[in-house]
Each structure stands twice: as structure tokens, then as C-alpha cells.
Amino acid sequence: MLNYTIRRLIISIPVLLLISLIIFLLLNLAPGDPLANQPLTIPPEVRQKMKEALGLGAPLYVRYLLWLKQFFWVEPLHAFDWCFGTHFSVGMQRILSWQFRSPVFDVIVQRMPQTLTVVGMSYVIGVLIAVPIGIVSAYRQYSWFDQIGTFISMIGYSVPTFFTGVLLIVVFSVDLGWFPSIYNTNLKVVDWQTFLLQVRQMAMPVFVLALYNAAQISRFMRSSMLDNLQQDYVRTARAKGMGERTVLLTHVLRNSLIPVVTVIALGVPTIFGGAIITEQVFKVNGLGQLLITAIYASDVPMVQTLTFIFAVLIVVFNLVADILYGVLDPRIRYD
Amino acid sequence: MLDAKPAAKPVKTLVEVRGLKMYFPIHTGLLRAHTGDVKAVDDVSFDILEGETLGLVGESGCGKSTCGRALIRLYDITSGSVKIDGTEIGHADQTRLRKMRPTMQMVFQDPQASLNPRMTVADIISEPLSEHTTLSKTDKLKRIYELMDAVGLNRRFANRYPHEFSGGQRQRIGIARALALNPKFIVCDEPIAALDVSIQAQVVNLLEQLQDEFGLTYLFISHDLSMVRHIADRIAVMYLGKMVELGPRDPVYDSPLHPYTEALLSAVPEPDPSLEKTRERIILKGDVPSPANPPKGCNFCTRCPKVMDICRQIEPEFREAEPGRFVACHLYDQNNKTTAGATGGTEADNEHFQQGETK
Amino acid sequence: MKLKTILMGAAAVLAASQAFAASGRGADGQLNLIYWQAPSILNPYLSSGTKDLEASSITIEPLARFNPKGEMVPEIAAEIPTLKNGGISKDLKTITWHLKPGLKWSDGSAVTSADVVFTGQYCMDPQGGCAQLSHFQGVDKIEAVDPLTVKISFKAPQPDPYGPFVSYESPILQKKQFANCMGAKAPTCTSANFGPIGTGPFVVTSFKPNDVIEYKANPNYRDPNKPAFATVNFKGGGDAAAAARAVFQTGEYDYGWNLQLSPDVLKGMTGPGAKGHVVTAFGSLVERLEMNLTDASPSLPEGQRSTAAHPNPILSDKRVREALSMAIDRSLIVQVGYGSAGKPTCNLVPAPEAYASDNTACLKQDIPGAKKLLDEAGWKVGPDGIREKDGKKLVLTYQTSTNGVRQDTQSLIKQWWKEIGVDAQLKNVNGSVFFGGDPGSPDTFQKFYTDVEEYANNFSGTDPQTYMSMYTCDKAPRPATQWQGENINRYCNKHYDELVAELGKTAVPAKREALVKEMNDMLTKDSYTIIPIVWRGNNSGVANSIGGEAINPWDSELWNIQDWYRKK
């Protein structure tokens, strides 16, 4: 397993380099101007100077190599310095955002908490809801519970979050006034009261996303359970005289969870990617909103770095999913 | 052999099946309305005697596996009664059934699929022990080793997973598992169908050996007629959800009563080449009708080479045509009456399910 | 002794102006602002996005800024230098500013002329990429005469010398904070760019780019009783509808900026029971149709297309341009697309009032008149209803940026033009391409590869001199200038060029105003080179509980945030 992991990691290096090059070329060849959102009143010669100050004067390959150096050398060094109080990266140019003129990673680190709490929480809640729903739906296939579960999944899956989000805001913020419509990223949970505030402001975005996640995962869970319920070993377990609970939870569930766990693992990078639309709707201003505003502002270093981090996460979690599969399913061997 | 010495040892009926029906409902349309049934097992009655092996044969889809599963209540049966070791389990609830499970066990067709891939051999064998007994950990381990020895598995393999074994070894695990609770009755549902021919004999021999050792009763379901001939004491033949013939092995093989049995047995290859040359195969025409929509009258009337008009009108009764031999065919309507008269059994007509030996 | 008197005087004036406000600094708790376009940086010299300027304007202040009427009011300066008070030299080459005495930065140190001089050097550093460099155009040198006096010298006479350090676009930075951030090092000073030390009513306490800014009242603010709010929560993100909802419906926010919403959406939110109301600032932003006086035909070789070498075969005739203008019902366009945020206009310079021409003839739609004009010009209606002349059809290409309101306007205008027998072929281009200025793209508004194009433009500050001088012959975008240049129409009139030169030498306000009006008329009603349609305002939402707010089109909308208070 260790050899397999190392081999996979080594293979992923050229893959990631290629991805970074493709992202870089796509971003730089796409039309768009980082200064397009600056007022027209700025004279062209000033505009030109501003562009040069952003580093746009250098040729394409120089900019790519610089970015590679910054991403793989300067930023890790800086992180090391930050952790251990050393000074290796002093004087080195970090990746700077064109919008903020500040290091891209500082902003990413700043955005992490709200994305992880809101999107992460919705993922956890979505999974926690989805697994039992999937189990019951499969066990009582075509029952009322299953039919309602299927209907809700269909809604959760097909109704876009910008619709459910705005609907919730209109009902619960505008009409009822229960929850705030705008997320306060500066809220620090220090006591019971701020905790309640945090719960209230998380309620709607988490609900919207959890519904979506649960819809997806519960369908996986259901079909995986159905697959396993029809297996002979389930009949064996019943024939052994095992209780229905044991049959379902020990035999069927544990086997059904194998594909579901890998699907869940594959979904983890999307947490980091943030939920662009939901974050916008509820003004959570996490990584998703960071990415979309960066795209609007043609902030190439920010978009490049974020998308590359997502690529890394996707590659890593694909590996994690494969390894999990090997751990969970004794039939899989990676030697 | 059993019928050869009926008086020597009064044989007890272990399993008593009466009017067993297993219908699977068909739901169609938007509202999933109940529009019909697949009659997988349709009104089947027979007995299995303690210590015997009843071979249940029939072509694929005739309902023999369903019958075996319904018998030990892996399904909720539609109607009928099943008595095992004197206890009626036909409509028992799951809690009561669970207590009965140690008595009746099953060995499945596909040893790979029937073993939980995420459990080790020791787990698989010990699980029923934990559920039904109060053995200590060491006792349990001891029992596991005993069972592994009994089925010829190396003790060192106790902590391996099923996929690490060969097909034959897996079936041994399945048998060991079935034996764990000292059952009296084991349904062997095509236990050798998924195995290599070379392994089949080993497993069948193992089953016979275990039967002697533990005094087991088998319902041996198979479509392999030669193997059934080898292991079974009596043979039951099913066609389209119904039992068409039941009787002691040799008479059934030598002179089948039912035209279907006849056709089925004519398909068995003869090991003696000279006899094989003269073997006449009866080729049935047409396909098996759908069990959701069986023909009127006799189920076999659409393919029967000896079909009569009555066959298309009236469903034949399953009755004793010769002593110990039951058949469901209008060909023997007359015979049956005379036989019944000859034996002078007054209750023969009402109790045509009873088998001669038990009296 | 003298200083003390001035101080006491200043204090008295401030105290008087305080009379109506709440009871002292920080008494009204938190002020919640929502800018759905979130600020990215608080250094106006590194970004001139309005959102960034607005957010920085409550922290750092210029020498003087504009009030809602477009008049200059001193902030850091003690008074506005003029020719009359001797602040501007007779030769129009120097301007001398005196700072308010005793002024302190929020960190407690004194504001001196060195800070002003430094700010000028900071922006004029050739490697800095300063976004406000145009404010320093023509500046020769900036010197500190004494700790409270700054003298700015220009290379040539400057009739409008209020470029440097006036308005929220050009505030004063603290030398101490930015001393190590000159030129290429500017972007490395993240903490300074995210939290500039200023003299304004509030101090940044935390800045999360594109998300939220927190401010607290400046303890060293010059008026001890202001601001009324102790803290400001400046939230960004989302969209205009969500910001409007937060102000008008849920009441979570006190002020929402730039609520560009369709008139009916805005109406729906501000009905009875709404927790806030709309305020609109009309600056100099005018949505207009630009006529291409050169031939944009794709049959011309690249490099000659849309250049002065080939006059436009249709639009070179003034009568056609005039007819196109007459066919438009400007008030209907306002009604459909802009609501309270627009007014029909015929002027390129609709404000400040002093510069606005009395040109209103175009406001009334005149379809028969337009038809008559086209008839006179020799364009006869063809069999398909489209006019023709000498076998050429009256077909115009008409582009604008991709934007719902603009596409509505396009289709309305296409319909009116059809009525007079003109066929318009519509096209829209993504905004970042259209305004991106990429010389390689055929779709930029500068290249103008169509006959007509629509967009909006304005001028910064209150003085239209730069704006008017965009239309001189030499500013036409063309291959030789890498397609840069502001004379989008390729308008070229020697007399106009002379007027521009004259405006550059004239300092007397009345004369300047007359010149601007004349030039405005030349471009609009005299030649129909530019067909203004809508004078656009900026909608913002204010909670009903906020008092003292005064919307300002010429400067930051938060220009007088120190006077805002919560109604009790």
C-alpha cells in the first residue's frame, strides 16, 4: 500500500505540472483585462503603467516560471517561516493578487474558516442525513418513505441553490425575520450568545447546501444498499438467524458504505472549492466568492493559484478514495 | 435403501410441507398497482424424512431454489404450512424464526457471493455462534477450529477473507458456517453448480460424509441429475412451480412416471458408451411458459409429448400412483384409483399426501 | 498666540456645525454599510475602483473635496486657494495650499506638509503604476514651504489646478506609513494598503479583502464630537438585489451602495413598510450613442478600417445622424431601463449645473421630422421599408457591452429606427472585452468596428476640461497609437481643437463655463456626433433611521459620514 501510494504521488507530479500549465495558458489567453473594471476616466498611458506594475510586461513563459517558483518554493518557505519563526523567505516575492496587491495565500487562509465551517458543515450534515435516508429508502423500497425521499432528493438535486437560497431568504429573513440574510464573517464565537448567532447565520446556507449534498449522497447510499441487499451473503446472514438489525447494519451497511465512502471522499475537494453560488447568495464570502470575484476582476494570479490548489486537492482525494477503498474492501490489493 | 428397511427403524418425518405457495407480486403502472403474481412455487406438498437426502430437480426457473428458500422461511410465504421438527414455521414471525434457525440451515449456490466479503472466515463461522449461543471466546475459537477440521479447511486460514480462497474452499467455508449451530436440516441450494467438476465430487462427498457424521437431513437442490442420483435417497421433480413427481431414487430414474421426468432423465448422458448410443433423447418442444401466466389445466400440457384433452382442462392432482411414488399426471388417473383400491387404504383419497413408508 | 486664536475659531465653527447631531462621538453604536461590489484594497493610488475609493474615503482625506453641489470644501486644507485669495499664482503655474493647523493622524502624530509632498512623490513614481496619475498631470514639483504650507508648481499654466490632492481619488497618505512602499515596492506593503492611517472620521480595525471591513471612530478626529457612530461595519459581496433587500426589507444594513436594479424590482422593495428609501446621485455619467465618422466596413483592409482615411459612407452626412437622434424617445428608455436612476438628456455635460447647456430639443421624439430629414438627404424608402441611396441600403451596425438594460435600449432604438427606414444590426460584446482595450481584439469600444456604439462615460471631479479635450483630432484611436485614444468618434474639427486650447488657458469660471457649453453643443446638437440618451444617476439605499446623509455624485457617497447619526 505504501509503495502504491508513493508511486501514485510520483505519477501525479507531472500530471499536476501539466494541469498548472494548462490553467496558466487558459487564463492568460482568455480575453479579459485586469484593469477593465477601473473607470474609463483613467488615461491610457496611466493604464499602461498600471499594467506594467502588475508584471504584465514580461513574456508568457517568464511569468509561468515565476509563478511555479513562487508556488512551489517561495510560498512553502514562507509557510515554514511562519510556523517556525525562521527567516528563509525574507525578500522573496510571494504570489500577489492583482486586485488586492497582497499575497494570494494570505487571503486564501483568511477565507478558509467560513468556507470550511459553512460548506464543510453542510457536507457533514448532508452525509449524516443522507446515510440513514438511503438505508431506509433501500430497505423499504417503493414505500411511502422511499417515495418521499426520492421526491425530496429530486428537488434537492434539480432545484438550483440560487433559487432555494433566495426563497429561504425571502421567507425566513424578510417575512419572518428569523435568520440574518447576510453572513457576518467577523463573528467570533466566544460565548453561548455568539454561538447562537453563529448557528442562526449558518442555518440557511447550511440547509441549502446540505439538502443538495444529501440528495446526491442518499441516492448513492440507496442504490448501493439495494445492490447489496440482493446479494447472497445477506440471505446467508438471515439464514444464520441473525437479527434484521445485524443483517442490515453489520452486513449490508458495511458493504454498501464502501462505494459511498469513496464518493464522499471524492466530494471533499468541493468543500474547499466553496459553493460559489450559495456563498454569493448568503454573502458568506469564502473561497467560492473569492474565486468568482477574482474571475470577474481578471485577477489571474488568484484564479491560477486557487484553481491549481483545487486540482491538487482533487488529485489527492482521488488517491485518498482509492486508498480508502483498499482499506475498506479486503478484496482490493494495491501491491 | 430407506424403503428397503422401513420396519427396522421407524423413521420420523422431519420436514412436512403442505400446500406451500410462494407468489411474487407484480406491480405495474404509475401507481404500482398489484396486477398479478409470479407463481414461483404453487401449491407444493411433500415430506422429508429424518436422515435422508431429498433431491429436488428441475430446469432453471422452475422454482426449486425458491421452494428451498421458502421452506426455511427466507421468504415470507404466500400460504401453506411448513413443519420442521414438529414446529410449524410457515407463518412464524422473525423473532420465533430466529430461534428456530439453528435447526435449519442453508448452503448456497455461489460460495463467493454468499460470504460477506468483509468478514474473515472466523467471523463468518462465529457470527451465528455469538447470536445463538453463549460460548466464551475460547470455546468459540475451539468450535471454529472443529468445524474447519470437519470440512477439511486448514486452521491457519481462520483469519483470511473469502476472496483469498478457491471456489471449493469457499464452499467448505459455507458448509462449515451452516454446520456451526448443529442443524438437523440443511437446504443445499445447488451447492456445486458454481464449482469446477473436479471439485464438485469433493464437495458432494464431504456433504455425504458430514451427513453420516452428524445425522443430517438434506434437501439437495440441483439441476445436475447425475449428481442427484449419486447423493439423493428420494427424488422430487419440479416443473413451473409445481411438483410433478416424487419417489425413491432408483424407481424414478429407472422408470419415470411423469412425461416431464422422462424427458428430463433422457437428457442425462450415459457413462457406458454402448448404452449411450442407444439412449433415446426426448426433445421437448417450445419454451417453458411464464410462471406469471401458467397455462390452464396441467402446467406441462403445452410441451407434453403425451398430452390429452383433459390435460388442457383440468389440473392433475399430485397423488400416489405406486407405493411411495407420487405423480401429478392424468395418465395415472386410472392407475391411481386401482392402486388405491388395491392397497385398500380407505383414507387414500383424502390423504393422498401421505407417504406409504410413514404408516 | 495667533495659532491659539485660529484653533479656538476653528473649534467654535466645528461646535456650531455639531449642534444638530447626536450627543457626541460614538454615541450611536454601529453603522452598517453594504457594498455588494466588495472593496479589494484601501489604497486609492493602487486601484481606482469606485468601491475601493469609497471604502478608503472614510479613513483618508484629501486637501479638499466636493460637496453634493460640486463645490469644493476644504478637508485637510484650511481653505480653498483661488486667484482671488492669492492661493493660485497670476501665471496659473503654482497653487499654494495651507493645511489646517493642529491636525493629527489617527495614530496621534501631526499632519505636515511633508506628508502631502510624499503622497505626490508616491503617486508620481514611474514604477508605481499609480491609478491616480492623471491627477498629477503637468505637475512640475511639489514642495513643502513650511510644515503647514505646500506649493505645487506646474510645467505649464494650469487653469484648473485642483487636480492633485482634491477629491476622494487623491487623498493624503501618511509619509511614515508608506515611506518604504515607493515605486515597485508599493504592492508589498499589504498592511499599509489594507489599513492606511488617515485623518478621516474612522480608522480601519480589520480588513478582509473582498469581504468585510471594520472601522472604529478615529480618536484623533478633528471634531471631538464626531463621528456619531462608534464603529462601521462595511460588508461586501453578493449582488445588488441582496444589498437592496438588506436595506429596504430586512433592515440589517443602514446603507446600500450602487443598487443598479431594474425600476420595477426597486419599486417592489421600497413600497409601503420599507425600512429604507432610495437616494440618487446624478453626476456627469451619460449613456450615449457614439457615431463612427469613419468607415467600419469589414471589406476594408485591417489598419484602414475605422480610420480617418475612409469617411463613413452613411454617417458622414449630419442629416442622417440628426434623424437617428430625432427618432429616439429618451423618456421611454429611461422608464424601461433606469427608473429613478436616469433622466433623459441631450447634453454630453449634464452637470454640474454651471457647465450644462440649455440643450433640450432632442427630448421630444419626432419621427416625421426624422423621415423628412432622411428624404432630404436623398435616402428613399426601398421596397422592403429600408431606405436606399445609389443602390446602398441604410443599414447600420450597432454594438454595446453585454448588459440587460443596454440590450433593451438597443432593441427599442432598433424599432424606432426601423420606423424611419433605418435597419440596425445589433451586437453586444462582453464588458471586459469591450472596455478591455486589448489592441488585438476587434471588439473594443476604441477600435469601434461598427457604425454606432453605446456606452456610458463621465468625468472625474467637477471640471470637464479633460473630458472635453478628448475630442481633439489627435486623440482618435488608430493603428499608430495602438488603438489607444479617447476620441472614439474620430471627430475632427479645427475650431473645436482651438476651443480646447483656449479652455486650457482660461481660468475665469464664467468664461470656462461658456466654452464648455459651446463645445458640448458642437458635439451634440450641432453635429450629432454624440447622441446623448440618458443622464444616469447612481441609486443607493438609506435606512429610514439614518440622518445627516447627503448623497454626493462628485465625491465619495460617504463624504460626510462624520455627520451621519441614528434618528432617535
XYZ file of C-alpha atoms in Angstrom, chain A residues 36-326:
291
model
C -11.296 46.584 -17.207
C -13.149 47.400 -14.019
C -11.196 50.579 -13.497
C -13.071 53.687 -14.608
C -12.807 54.872 -18.186
C -11.575 58.206 -16.878
C -8.100 56.744 -16.388
C -5.953 57.872 -19.312
C -4.437 55.101 -21.474
C -0.850 55.905 -20.544
C -1.661 55.552 -16.839
C -3.439 52.312 -17.646
C -0.336 51.041 -19.414
C 1.859 51.902 -16.420
C -0.547 50.125 -14.087
C -0.385 47.029 -16.264
C 3.381 47.052 -16.170
C 3.275 47.371 -12.391
C 1.237 44.147 -12.322
C 4.068 42.354 -14.125
C 2.165 42.002 -17.378
C 5.123 43.332 -19.332
C 7.164 40.124 -19.050
C 6.809 37.347 -21.654
C 4.423 34.483 -21.007
C 6.966 31.796 -20.158
C 8.783 34.042 -17.709
C 5.531 34.693 -15.908
C 4.749 30.977 -15.784
C 8.154 30.032 -14.447
C 7.936 32.822 -11.898
C 4.575 31.549 -10.755
C 5.926 27.993 -10.467
C 8.843 29.216 -8.408
C 6.593 31.250 -6.195
C 4.086 28.452 -5.706
C 6.491 25.608 -5.102
C 9.373 27.381 -3.438
C 8.585 30.798 -2.023
C 5.173 30.039 -0.576
C 6.203 26.806 1.182
C 9.253 28.609 2.547
C 7.067 31.396 3.772
C 4.711 28.933 5.423
C 7.706 27.299 7.065
C 8.919 30.671 8.333
C 5.500 31.458 9.644
C 5.297 28.164 11.511
C 8.779 28.117 12.966
C 9.673 31.783 13.148
C 12.588 31.409 10.745
C 13.534 33.938 8.070
C 14.279 31.958 4.924
C 11.794 33.713 2.689
C 12.703 37.287 3.563
C 12.893 39.418 0.461
C 11.340 36.811 -1.819
C 8.385 37.875 -3.893
C 5.256 35.937 -2.941
C 2.320 35.417 -5.320
C 0.480 38.712 -5.310
C -3.151 39.198 -6.185
C -3.788 41.863 -8.774
C -6.926 43.005 -7.056
C -5.588 43.221 -3.545
C -1.880 43.703 -4.203
C -1.431 41.363 -1.294
C -0.196 37.773 -1.090
C -2.750 35.387 -2.534
C -2.193 32.847 0.212
C -2.935 35.319 2.991
C -6.362 35.921 1.551
C -6.944 32.214 0.979
C -6.038 31.471 4.571
C -8.372 34.243 5.660
C -11.230 32.775 3.626
C -10.724 29.220 4.796
C -12.642 29.366 8.112
C -16.006 30.463 6.764
C -15.866 28.085 3.826
C -14.870 25.159 5.992
C -17.488 25.901 8.628
C -20.383 26.565 6.287
C -19.619 24.309 3.341
C -17.871 21.690 5.471
C -20.697 21.617 7.983
C -23.256 21.295 5.226
C -21.292 18.390 3.821
C -21.143 16.654 7.195
C -24.831 17.268 7.834
C -25.675 16.223 4.303
C -23.837 12.934 4.808
C -25.397 12.370 8.216
C -28.870 12.868 6.767
C -28.194 11.016 3.551
C -26.902 7.747 5.000
C -29.963 6.910 7.135
C -32.334 8.089 4.398
C -30.525 5.933 1.861
C -30.649 2.923 4.199
C -34.354 3.202 4.951
C -35.217 4.044 1.333
C -33.463 0.939 0.116
C -34.724 -1.324 2.869
C -38.285 -0.211 2.344
C -38.005 0.212 -1.397
C -41.099 1.778 -3.000
C -42.624 2.506 0.393
C -44.030 5.937 1.169
C -40.814 6.837 2.908
C -38.845 5.887 -0.178
C -41.183 7.785 -2.475
C -40.991 10.944 -0.373
C -37.233 10.546 -0.034
C -36.926 10.198 -3.807
C -39.060 13.283 -4.337
C -37.035 15.379 -1.903
C -33.783 14.146 -3.436
C -35.046 15.110 -6.838
C -35.876 18.589 -5.582
C -32.588 18.934 -3.741
C -30.722 17.802 -6.799
C -32.543 19.686 -9.501
C -33.619 22.964 -7.931
C -30.641 25.314 -8.137
C -29.222 26.702 -4.908
C -29.672 30.275 -6.045
C -33.380 29.615 -6.130
C -33.710 27.775 -2.822
C -31.323 30.268 -1.233
C -33.255 33.335 -2.277
C -36.528 31.621 -1.431
C -35.281 30.918 2.091
C -34.076 34.497 2.461
C -37.412 35.904 1.373
C -39.316 33.620 3.743
C -37.066 33.437 6.778
C -35.241 36.773 6.657
C -37.657 39.160 5.001
C -41.018 37.812 6.102
C -40.285 36.048 9.365
C -37.036 37.731 10.347
C -35.652 34.570 11.988
C -32.275 34.438 10.312
C -29.951 37.149 9.006
C -29.756 37.348 5.220
C -26.119 38.409 5.329
C -23.384 36.332 6.870
C -21.025 38.076 9.240
C -17.556 36.671 8.708
C -16.195 38.671 11.615
C -18.385 36.995 14.192
C -16.220 35.212 16.742
C -17.811 32.551 18.855
C -16.795 33.352 22.412
C -19.876 32.547 24.440
C -23.279 30.983 24.265
C -24.885 34.039 22.708
C -22.380 34.410 19.883
C -22.651 30.677 19.343
C -26.391 31.056 18.824
C -25.758 33.951 16.445
C -23.355 31.771 14.510
C -25.888 28.957 14.348
C -28.550 31.360 13.135
C -26.434 32.817 10.387
C -25.248 29.390 9.300
C -28.688 27.852 9.311
C -29.876 28.865 5.855
C -26.700 28.377 3.795
C -26.013 25.077 5.536
C -29.568 23.942 4.915
C -29.427 24.796 1.225
C -26.119 23.035 0.687
C -26.905 20.108 2.959
C -30.103 19.482 1.007
C -28.098 19.381 -2.178
C -25.384 17.130 -0.757
C -27.866 14.867 0.999
C -29.883 14.485 -2.182
C -26.823 13.284 -4.016
C -25.360 11.010 -1.378
C -28.679 9.486 -0.313
C -29.207 8.303 -3.875
C -25.771 6.705 -3.870
C -26.468 5.150 -0.498
C -29.825 3.841 -1.619
C -28.588 2.204 -4.779
C -25.547 0.773 -3.070
C -27.784 -0.683 -0.352
C -30.119 -2.116 -2.964
C -27.183 -3.750 -4.713
C -26.054 -5.379 -1.522
C -29.486 -6.304 -0.199
C -29.877 -8.625 -3.149
C -26.572 -10.337 -2.534
C -26.443 -13.932 -1.373
C -24.433 -13.167 1.708
C -27.404 -11.214 3.043
C -29.521 -14.315 2.652
C -26.741 -16.241 4.340
C -26.832 -13.846 7.255
C -30.584 -14.212 7.530
C -30.243 -17.975 7.258
C -27.746 -17.852 10.087
C -30.567 -16.449 12.126
C -29.030 -13.038 12.593
C -31.381 -10.302 13.704
C -32.640 -7.983 10.985
C -30.735 -5.113 12.597
C -27.498 -7.076 12.469
C -28.154 -8.140 8.909
C -28.809 -4.570 7.859
C -26.234 -2.686 9.875
C -23.339 -5.112 10.045
C -23.620 -6.965 6.817
C -25.404 -4.801 4.273
C -24.458 -1.345 5.539
C -20.783 -2.053 5.954
C -20.526 -3.383 2.440
C -22.730 -0.668 0.979
C -20.647 2.055 2.576
C -17.548 1.143 0.586
C -18.550 2.915 -2.656
C -20.349 5.658 -0.728
C -17.301 6.447 1.370
C -15.224 6.843 -1.755
C -17.842 9.099 -3.293
C -17.803 11.150 -0.116
C -14.017 11.337 -0.194
C -14.087 12.432 -3.823
C -16.513 15.185 -2.837
C -14.242 16.670 -0.183
C -12.320 18.948 -2.620
C -15.600 20.621 -3.473
C -15.771 21.786 0.141
C -12.557 23.679 -0.364
C -13.783 24.949 -3.687
C -16.576 26.521 -1.743
C -20.064 26.738 -3.016
C -19.737 29.693 -5.329
C -23.419 30.417 -5.733
C -24.505 29.736 -2.192
C -21.651 31.814 -0.831
C -22.717 34.666 -3.081
C -26.386 34.370 -2.137
C -25.730 34.422 1.596
C -22.671 36.665 1.433
C -20.569 34.046 3.176
C -17.550 35.357 1.255
C -15.465 32.221 1.396
C -13.222 30.623 -1.192
C -16.033 30.305 -3.726
C -16.785 34.009 -3.633
C -13.056 34.714 -3.715
C -12.731 32.689 -6.895
C -15.692 34.223 -8.648
C -14.722 37.811 -7.817
C -11.180 37.042 -8.917
C -12.518 35.744 -12.214
C -14.624 38.866 -12.686
C -11.649 41.063 -11.913
C -9.349 39.026 -14.208
C -7.108 38.542 -11.196
C -5.009 35.897 -12.916
C -2.619 35.051 -10.040
C -5.531 34.479 -7.682
C -7.544 32.382 -10.117
C -4.450 30.449 -11.142
C -3.461 29.671 -7.573
C -6.958 28.758 -6.430
C -7.729 26.520 -9.372
C -4.367 24.854 -9.026
C -4.970 24.200 -5.342
C -8.301 22.646 -6.284
C -6.518 20.497 -8.849
C -4.074 19.330 -6.186
C -6.912 18.564 -3.805
C -8.761 16.612 -6.455
C -5.703 14.556 -7.279
C -5.012 13.953 -3.591
C -8.564 12.984 -2.737
C -8.757 10.647 -5.708
C -5.788 8.921 -4.196
C -7.404 9.008 -0.754
C -10.557 7.470 -2.205
C -8.550 4.686 -3.823
C -6.634 4.013 -0.649
C -9.844 4.050 1.403
C -11.296 1.529 -0.978
C -8.317 -0.692 -0.397
